[in-house]
Amino acid sequence: MNELFILFTLATVHLIGLMSPGPDFALVVQNATRYGRETGVYIALGLSVGILLHSILSLTGVSYLIHQQPLLYTLIQLAGGSYLLYLGFGALIATWKNAQTDQPESGLTRSTLEISDNKQAFKRGFITNILNPKALVFFVSLMSSLVPASMSLMGKATALLILWSVSFIWFGALAWLLSTQRLQRKLLSATPYIDSLCGVVFSGIGLTIIYHCLSVWW
């Protein structure tokens, strides 16, 4: 199969996966609307670097080996589920406290989930992606089905570059769109609802992952 066709297919499938609602998407929506464009872009950078690392691990076979070790994979799932649950409960608790004190503008800025600088924004994006067990499975499947072992070293390096750049451009564009002044004015009053919705998404996915792990072992 022609390498250009493989790379085009890889980029298309990956973009479709990125556009599907999930923890990464919710993280950008929640924080770009709250903290603004710069924070959103750094979160997008963190997410894309996490995706790059997943891609490298999958391409080298490390992720496949992890997936074949039930105990290790379960521990990664539990870590990822617990982190998403932490983000979700944190968002819901902060929103509830703001409703009680009638200070909707404070939101997460008074909780342990506050993002105070770009380094923290990058870290939040990176950890959210790298601890997502569904991302590990997705990239193992993506690489094993679309990137043949016979592909040239240049082709594989290009594949990694494509996966990273498509991820950063998509999440960066999403953060940019959500942080325009006109949209920010409209979203300001909806911030508590956005936080609540994202909190439910994080909590729901986290609980589902943890429940699945426990049900398998018990």
PDB file of C-alpha atoms in Angstrom:
ATOM      1  CA  MET A   1       0.000   0.000   0.000  1.00  0.00           C
ATOM      2  CA  ASN A   2       1.288   3.456  -0.896  1.00  0.00           C
ATOM      3  CA  GLU A   3       2.731   5.292   2.115  1.00  0.00           C
ATOM      4  CA  LEU A   4       1.023   8.565   1.189  1.00  0.00           C
ATOM      5  CA  PHE A   5      -2.345   6.814   1.184  1.00  0.00           C
ATOM      6  CA  ILE A   6      -1.552   5.218   4.553  1.00  0.00           C
ATOM      7  CA  LEU A   7      -0.624   8.586   6.061  1.00  0.00           C
ATOM      8  CA  PHE A   8      -3.748  10.246   4.659  1.00  0.00           C
ATOM      9  CA  THR A   9      -5.939   7.458   6.070  1.00  0.00           C
ATOM     10  CA  LEU A  10      -4.151   7.688   9.418  1.00  0.00           C
ATOM     11  CA  ALA A  11      -4.749  11.451   9.617  1.00  0.00           C
ATOM     12  CA  THR A  12      -8.420  11.076   8.663  1.00  0.00           C
ATOM     13  CA  VAL A  13      -9.185   8.322  11.169  1.00  0.00           C
ATOM     14  CA  HIS A  14      -7.309  10.185  13.897  1.00  0.00           C
ATOM     15  CA  LEU A  15      -9.181  13.436  13.237  1.00  0.00           C
ATOM     16  CA  ILE A  16     -12.516  11.636  13.441  1.00  0.00           C
ATOM     17  CA  GLY A  17     -11.423  10.144  16.762  1.00  0.00           C
ATOM     18  CA  LEU A  18     -10.409  13.581  18.073  1.00  0.00           C
ATOM     19  CA  MET A  19     -13.786  15.065  17.157  1.00  0.00           C
ATOM     20  CA  SER A  20     -15.626  12.450  19.213  1.00  0.00           C
ATOM     21  CA  PRO A  21     -16.681  13.817  22.640  1.00  0.00           C
ATOM     22  CA  GLY A  22     -14.472  12.600  25.460  1.00  0.00           C
ATOM     23  CA  PRO A  23     -12.213  13.753  28.330  1.00  0.00           C
ATOM     24  CA  ASP A  24      -9.791  15.658  26.060  1.00  0.00           C
ATOM     25  CA  PHE A  25     -12.597  17.520  24.298  1.00  0.00           C
ATOM     26  CA  ALA A  26     -14.339  18.331  27.591  1.00  0.00           C
ATOM     27  CA  LEU A  27     -11.093  19.570  29.173  1.00  0.00           C
ATOM     28  CA  VAL A  28     -10.501  22.088  26.381  1.00  0.00           C
ATOM     29  CA  VAL A  29     -14.115  23.293  26.405  1.00  0.00           C
ATOM     30  CA  GLN A  30     -14.195  23.736  30.167  1.00  0.00           C
ATOM     31  CA  ASN A  31     -10.909  25.571  30.577  1.00  0.00           C
ATOM     32  CA  ALA A  32     -10.799  27.626  27.370  1.00  0.00           C
ATOM     33  CA  THR A  33     -14.185  29.138  28.242  1.00  0.00           C
ATOM     34  CA  ARG A  34     -13.072  29.809  31.834  1.00  0.00           C
ATOM     35  CA  TYR A  35      -9.443  30.876  31.592  1.00  0.00           C
ATOM     36  CA  GLY A  36      -9.158  32.120  28.035  1.00  0.00           C
ATOM     37  CA  ARG A  37      -7.213  31.466  24.864  1.00  0.00           C
ATOM     38  CA  GLU A  38      -3.669  31.102  26.155  1.00  0.00           C
ATOM     39  CA  THR A  39      -4.610  28.530  28.788  1.00  0.00           C
ATOM     40  CA  GLY A  40      -6.679  26.633  26.245  1.00  0.00           C
ATOM     41  CA  VAL A  41      -3.797  26.495  23.771  1.00  0.00           C
ATOM     42  CA  TYR A  42      -1.379  25.214  26.427  1.00  0.00           C
ATOM     43  CA  ILE A  43      -3.900  22.534  27.384  1.00  0.00           C
ATOM     44  CA  ALA A  44      -4.111  21.650  23.680  1.00  0.00           C
ATOM     45  CA  LEU A  45      -0.305  21.412  23.590  1.00  0.00           C
ATOM     46  CA  GLY A  46      -0.306  19.110  26.626  1.00  0.00           C
ATOM     47  CA  LEU A  47      -2.970  16.892  25.071  1.00  0.00           C
ATOM     48  CA  SER A  48      -1.095  16.689  21.767  1.00  0.00           C
ATOM     49  CA  VAL A  49       2.185  15.771  23.501  1.00  0.00           C
ATOM     50  CA  GLY A  50       0.323  13.046  25.391  1.00  0.00           C
ATOM     51  CA  ILE A  51      -1.025  11.768  22.068  1.00  0.00           C
ATOM     52  CA  LEU A  52       2.501  11.862  20.606  1.00  0.00           C
ATOM     53  CA  LEU A  53       3.774   9.745  23.504  1.00  0.00           C
ATOM     54  CA  HIS A  54       0.895   7.273  23.066  1.00  0.00           C
ATOM     55  CA  SER A  55       1.760   7.097  19.361  1.00  0.00           C
ATOM     56  CA  ILE A  56       5.450   6.429  20.034  1.00  0.00           C
ATOM     57  CA  LEU A  57       4.656   3.733  22.601  1.00  0.00           C
ATOM     58  CA  SER A  58       2.208   2.094  20.199  1.00  0.00           C
ATOM     59  CA  LEU A  59       4.584   2.275  17.242  1.00  0.00           C
ATOM     60  CA  THR A  60       7.399   0.685  19.258  1.00  0.00           C
ATOM     61  CA  GLY A  61       5.127  -2.028  20.657  1.00  0.00           C
ATOM     62  CA  VAL A  62       5.323  -0.901  24.294  1.00  0.00           C
ATOM     63  CA  SER A  63       1.602  -0.117  24.525  1.00  0.00           C
ATOM     64  CA  TYR A  64       0.758  -3.511  23.045  1.00  0.00           C
ATOM     65  CA  LEU A  65       2.875  -5.245  25.690  1.00  0.00           C
ATOM     66  CA  ILE A  66       1.149  -3.201  28.420  1.00  0.00           C
ATOM     67  CA  HIS A  67      -2.256  -4.122  27.028  1.00  0.00           C
ATOM     68  CA  GLN A  68      -1.281  -7.814  27.146  1.00  0.00           C
ATOM     69  CA  GLN A  69      -0.432  -7.607  30.867  1.00  0.00           C
ATOM     70  CA  PRO A  70      -3.819  -7.707  32.691  1.00  0.00           C
ATOM     71  CA  LEU A  71      -2.596  -6.465  36.072  1.00  0.00           C
ATOM     72  CA  LEU A  72      -0.479  -3.613  34.676  1.00  0.00           C
ATOM     73  CA  TYR A  73      -3.217  -2.537  32.278  1.00  0.00           C
ATOM     74  CA  THR A  74      -5.794  -2.617  35.080  1.00  0.00           C
ATOM     75  CA  LEU A  75      -3.580  -0.420  37.257  1.00  0.00           C
ATOM     76  CA  ILE A  76      -3.283   2.086  34.411  1.00  0.00           C
ATOM     77  CA  GLN A  77      -7.052   1.999  33.944  1.00  0.00           C
ATOM     78  CA  LEU A  78      -7.628   2.596  37.655  1.00  0.00           C
ATOM     79  CA  ALA A  79      -5.152   5.481  37.666  1.00  0.00           C
ATOM     80  CA  GLY A  80      -6.818   7.059  34.641  1.00  0.00           C
ATOM     81  CA  GLY A  81     -10.337   6.534  35.960  1.00  0.00           C
ATOM     82  CA  SER A  82      -9.412   7.940  39.370  1.00  0.00           C
ATOM     83  CA  TYR A  83      -7.847  11.048  37.807  1.00  0.00           C
ATOM     84  CA  LEU A  84     -10.937  11.715  35.686  1.00  0.00           C
ATOM     85  CA  LEU A  85     -13.095  11.182  38.756  1.00  0.00           C
ATOM     86  CA  TYR A  86     -10.929  13.697  40.627  1.00  0.00           C
ATOM     87  CA  LEU A  87     -11.431  16.267  37.874  1.00  0.00           C
ATOM     88  CA  GLY A  88     -15.155  15.571  37.684  1.00  0.00           C
ATOM     89  CA  PHE A  89     -15.927  15.681  41.383  1.00  0.00           C
ATOM     90  CA  GLY A  90     -13.731  18.758  41.753  1.00  0.00           C
ATOM     91  CA  ALA A  91     -15.711  20.586  39.081  1.00  0.00           C
ATOM     92  CA  LEU A  92     -19.085  19.554  40.547  1.00  0.00           C
ATOM     93  CA  ILE A  93     -18.122  20.464  44.120  1.00  0.00           C
ATOM     94  CA  ALA A  94     -16.757  23.857  43.052  1.00  0.00           C
ATOM     95  CA  THR A  95     -19.917  24.584  41.079  1.00  0.00           C
ATOM     96  CA  TRP A  96     -22.106  23.573  44.032  1.00  0.00           C
ATOM     97  CA  LYS A  97     -20.124  25.796  46.421  1.00  0.00           C
ATOM     98  CA  ASN A  98     -20.426  28.739  44.044  1.00  0.00           C
ATOM     99  CA  ALA A  99     -24.177  28.233  43.855  1.00  0.00           C
ATOM    100  CA  GLN A 100     -24.356  28.238  47.651  1.00  0.00           C
ATOM    101  CA  THR A 101     -22.306  31.430  47.982  1.00  0.00           C
ATOM    102  CA  ASP A 102     -23.904  33.079  44.934  1.00  0.00           C
ATOM    103  CA  GLN A 103     -20.490  33.767  43.331  1.00  0.00           C
ATOM    104  CA  PRO A 104     -20.730  32.255  39.857  1.00  0.00           C
ATOM    105  CA  GLU A 105     -17.679  34.093  38.650  1.00  0.00           C
ATOM    106  CA  SER A 106     -15.277  32.310  40.984  1.00  0.00           C
ATOM    107  CA  GLY A 107     -15.872  28.703  39.873  1.00  0.00           C
ATOM    108  CA  LEU A 108     -12.839  26.493  39.911  1.00  0.00           C
ATOM    109  CA  THR A 109     -10.505  29.387  40.670  1.00  0.00           C
ATOM    110  CA  ARG A 110     -11.024  28.715  44.378  1.00  0.00           C
ATOM    111  CA  SER A 111     -10.677  24.971  44.211  1.00  0.00           C
ATOM    112  CA  THR A 112      -7.712  22.617  44.040  1.00  0.00           C
ATOM    113  CA  LEU A 113      -8.296  22.398  40.298  1.00  0.00           C
ATOM    114  CA  GLU A 114      -7.308  26.009  39.660  1.00  0.00           C
ATOM    115  CA  ILE A 115      -5.041  26.526  36.652  1.00  0.00           C
ATOM    116  CA  SER A 116      -2.760  29.366  37.650  1.00  0.00           C
ATOM    117  CA  ASP A 117      -0.144  29.304  34.853  1.00  0.00           C
ATOM    118  CA  ASN A 118       0.690  27.858  31.455  1.00  0.00           C
ATOM    119  CA  LYS A 119       2.869  25.119  32.928  1.00  0.00           C
ATOM    120  CA  GLN A 120      -0.046  23.841  34.962  1.00  0.00           C
ATOM    121  CA  ALA A 121      -2.332  24.035  31.911  1.00  0.00           C
ATOM    122  CA  PHE A 122       0.132  21.949  29.874  1.00  0.00           C
ATOM    123  CA  LYS A 123       0.452  19.441  32.713  1.00  0.00           C
ATOM    124  CA  ARG A 124      -3.339  19.131  33.067  1.00  0.00           C
ATOM    125  CA  GLY A 125      -3.703  18.376  29.362  1.00  0.00           C
ATOM    126  CA  PHE A 126      -0.807  15.912  29.282  1.00  0.00           C
ATOM    127  CA  ILE A 127      -1.903  13.913  32.338  1.00  0.00           C
ATOM    128  CA  THR A 128      -5.536  13.789  31.229  1.00  0.00           C
ATOM    129  CA  ASN A 129      -4.538  12.259  27.906  1.00  0.00           C
ATOM    130  CA  ILE A 130      -1.719   9.960  28.963  1.00  0.00           C
ATOM    131  CA  LEU A 131      -3.814   8.397  31.768  1.00  0.00           C
ATOM    132  CA  ASN A 132      -6.773   7.772  29.479  1.00  0.00           C
ATOM    133  CA  PRO A 133      -6.791   3.963  28.997  1.00  0.00           C
ATOM    134  CA  LYS A 134      -9.088   4.307  25.988  1.00  0.00           C
ATOM    135  CA  ALA A 135      -6.365   6.332  24.260  1.00  0.00           C
ATOM    136  CA  LEU A 136      -3.887   3.503  24.803  1.00  0.00           C
ATOM    137  CA  VAL A 137      -6.234   0.968  23.183  1.00  0.00           C
ATOM    138  CA  PHE A 138      -7.126   3.376  20.367  1.00  0.00           C
ATOM    139  CA  PHE A 139      -3.519   3.980  19.345  1.00  0.00           C
ATOM    140  CA  VAL A 140      -2.577   0.307  19.624  1.00  0.00           C
ATOM    141  CA  SER A 141      -5.444  -0.472  17.222  1.00  0.00           C
ATOM    142  CA  LEU A 142      -4.669   2.491  14.976  1.00  0.00           C
ATOM    143  CA  MET A 143      -0.973   1.730  14.611  1.00  0.00           C
ATOM    144  CA  SER A 144      -1.329  -2.033  14.263  1.00  0.00           C
ATOM    145  CA  SER A 145      -4.010  -1.755  11.573  1.00  0.00           C
ATOM    146  CA  LEU A 146      -2.733   1.196   9.534  1.00  0.00           C
ATOM    147  CA  VAL A 147       1.043   1.351   9.977  1.00  0.00           C
ATOM    148  CA  PRO A 148       2.741  -1.776   8.571  1.00  0.00           C
ATOM    149  CA  ALA A 149       6.017  -2.975  10.036  1.00  0.00           C
ATOM    150  CA  SER A 150       7.558  -2.615   6.575  1.00  0.00           C
ATOM    151  CA  MET A 151       6.926   1.153   6.463  1.00  0.00           C
ATOM    152  CA  SER A 152      10.100   3.200   6.071  1.00  0.00           C
ATOM    153  CA  LEU A 153      11.627   5.025   9.028  1.00  0.00           C
ATOM    154  CA  MET A 154      10.795   8.332   7.347  1.00  0.00           C
ATOM    155  CA  GLY A 155       7.193   7.184   6.895  1.00  0.00           C
ATOM    156  CA  LYS A 156       6.869   6.284  10.565  1.00  0.00           C
ATOM    157  CA  ALA A 157       8.414   9.586  11.640  1.00  0.00           C
ATOM    158  CA  THR A 158       5.969  11.400   9.351  1.00  0.00           C
ATOM    159  CA  ALA A 159       3.092   9.432  10.884  1.00  0.00           C
ATOM    160  CA  LEU A 160       4.120  10.601  14.352  1.00  0.00           C
ATOM    161  CA  LEU A 161       4.389  14.191  13.139  1.00  0.00           C
ATOM    162  CA  ILE A 162       0.940  13.982  11.567  1.00  0.00           C
ATOM    163  CA  LEU A 163      -0.679  12.563  14.711  1.00  0.00           C
ATOM    164  CA  TRP A 164       0.861  15.278  16.870  1.00  0.00           C
ATOM    165  CA  SER A 165       0.144  18.179  14.510  1.00  0.00           C
ATOM    166  CA  VAL A 166      -3.455  17.154  13.758  1.00  0.00           C
ATOM    167  CA  SER A 167      -4.092  16.848  17.494  1.00  0.00           C
ATOM    168  CA  PHE A 168      -2.581  20.219  18.342  1.00  0.00           C
ATOM    169  CA  ILE A 169      -4.282  22.012  15.462  1.00  0.00           C
ATOM    170  CA  TRP A 170      -7.698  20.541  16.322  1.00  0.00           C
ATOM    171  CA  PHE A 171      -7.582  21.242  20.055  1.00  0.00           C
ATOM    172  CA  GLY A 172      -5.820  24.569  19.528  1.00  0.00           C
ATOM    173  CA  ALA A 173      -8.485  25.657  17.036  1.00  0.00           C
ATOM    174  CA  LEU A 174     -11.198  24.587  19.478  1.00  0.00           C
ATOM    175  CA  ALA A 175      -9.575  26.617  22.269  1.00  0.00           C
ATOM    176  CA  TRP A 176      -9.173  29.600  19.936  1.00  0.00           C
ATOM    177  CA  LEU A 177     -12.809  29.481  18.846  1.00  0.00           C
ATOM    178  CA  LEU A 178     -14.135  29.225  22.401  1.00  0.00           C
ATOM    179  CA  SER A 179     -12.023  32.128  23.609  1.00  0.00           C
ATOM    180  CA  THR A 180     -12.976  34.825  21.089  1.00  0.00           C
ATOM    181  CA  GLN A 181     -14.226  37.971  22.819  1.00  0.00           C
ATOM    182  CA  ARG A 182     -17.685  37.751  21.304  1.00  0.00           C
ATOM    183  CA  LEU A 183     -18.171  34.130  22.307  1.00  0.00           C
ATOM    184  CA  GLN A 184     -16.593  34.708  25.723  1.00  0.00           C
ATOM    185  CA  ARG A 185     -19.235  37.334  26.522  1.00  0.00           C
ATOM    186  CA  LYS A 186     -21.982  34.896  25.613  1.00  0.00           C
ATOM    187  CA  LEU A 187     -20.422  32.016  27.551  1.00  0.00           C
ATOM    188  CA  LEU A 188     -19.666  33.975  30.718  1.00  0.00           C
ATOM    189  CA  SER A 189     -23.116  33.466  32.196  1.00  0.00           C
ATOM    190  CA  ALA A 190     -23.090  29.810  31.133  1.00  0.00           C
ATOM    191  CA  THR A 191     -19.786  28.990  32.862  1.00  0.00           C
ATOM    192  CA  PRO A 192     -21.403  27.204  35.858  1.00  0.00           C
ATOM    193  CA  TYR A 193     -23.415  25.024  33.482  1.00  0.00           C
ATOM    194  CA  ILE A 194     -20.352  24.225  31.376  1.00  0.00           C
ATOM    195  CA  ASP A 195     -18.421  23.284  34.525  1.00  0.00           C
ATOM    196  CA  SER A 196     -21.300  21.108  35.685  1.00  0.00           C
ATOM    197  CA  LEU A 197     -21.618  19.344  32.333  1.00  0.00           C
ATOM    198  CA  CYS A 198     -17.865  18.730  32.111  1.00  0.00           C
ATOM    199  CA  GLY A 199     -17.887  17.523  35.705  1.00  0.00           C
ATOM    200  CA  VAL A 200     -20.579  14.997  34.837  1.00  0.00           C
ATOM    201  CA  VAL A 201     -18.633  13.865  31.756  1.00  0.00           C
ATOM    202  CA  PHE A 202     -15.372  13.398  33.683  1.00  0.00           C
ATOM    203  CA  SER A 203     -17.112  11.681  36.604  1.00  0.00           C
ATOM    204  CA  GLY A 204     -19.173   9.425  34.349  1.00  0.00           C
ATOM    205  CA  ILE A 205     -16.198   8.247  32.305  1.00  0.00           C
ATOM    206  CA  GLY A 206     -14.051   7.833  35.423  1.00  0.00           C
ATOM    207  CA  LEU A 207     -16.705   5.772  37.222  1.00  0.00           C
ATOM    208  CA  THR A 208     -17.299   3.645  34.134  1.00  0.00           C
ATOM    209  CA  ILE A 209     -13.593   2.834  33.826  1.00  0.00           C
ATOM    210  CA  ILE A 210     -13.257   1.991  37.523  1.00  0.00           C
ATOM    211  CA  TYR A 211     -16.430  -0.122  37.522  1.00  0.00           C
ATOM    212  CA  HIS A 212     -15.222  -2.032  34.463  1.00  0.00           C
ATOM    213  CA  CYS A 213     -11.860  -2.763  36.123  1.00  0.00           C
ATOM    214  CA  LEU A 214     -13.429  -3.961  39.360  1.00  0.00           C
ATOM    215  CA  SER A 215     -16.021  -6.079  37.574  1.00  0.00           C
ATOM    216  CA  VAL A 216     -13.289  -7.860  35.600  1.00  0.00           C
ATOM    217  CA  TRP A 217     -11.264  -8.729  38.684  1.00  0.00           C
ATOM    218  CA  TRP A 218     -14.170  -9.374  41.020  1.00  0.00           C
TER     219      TRP A 218
END
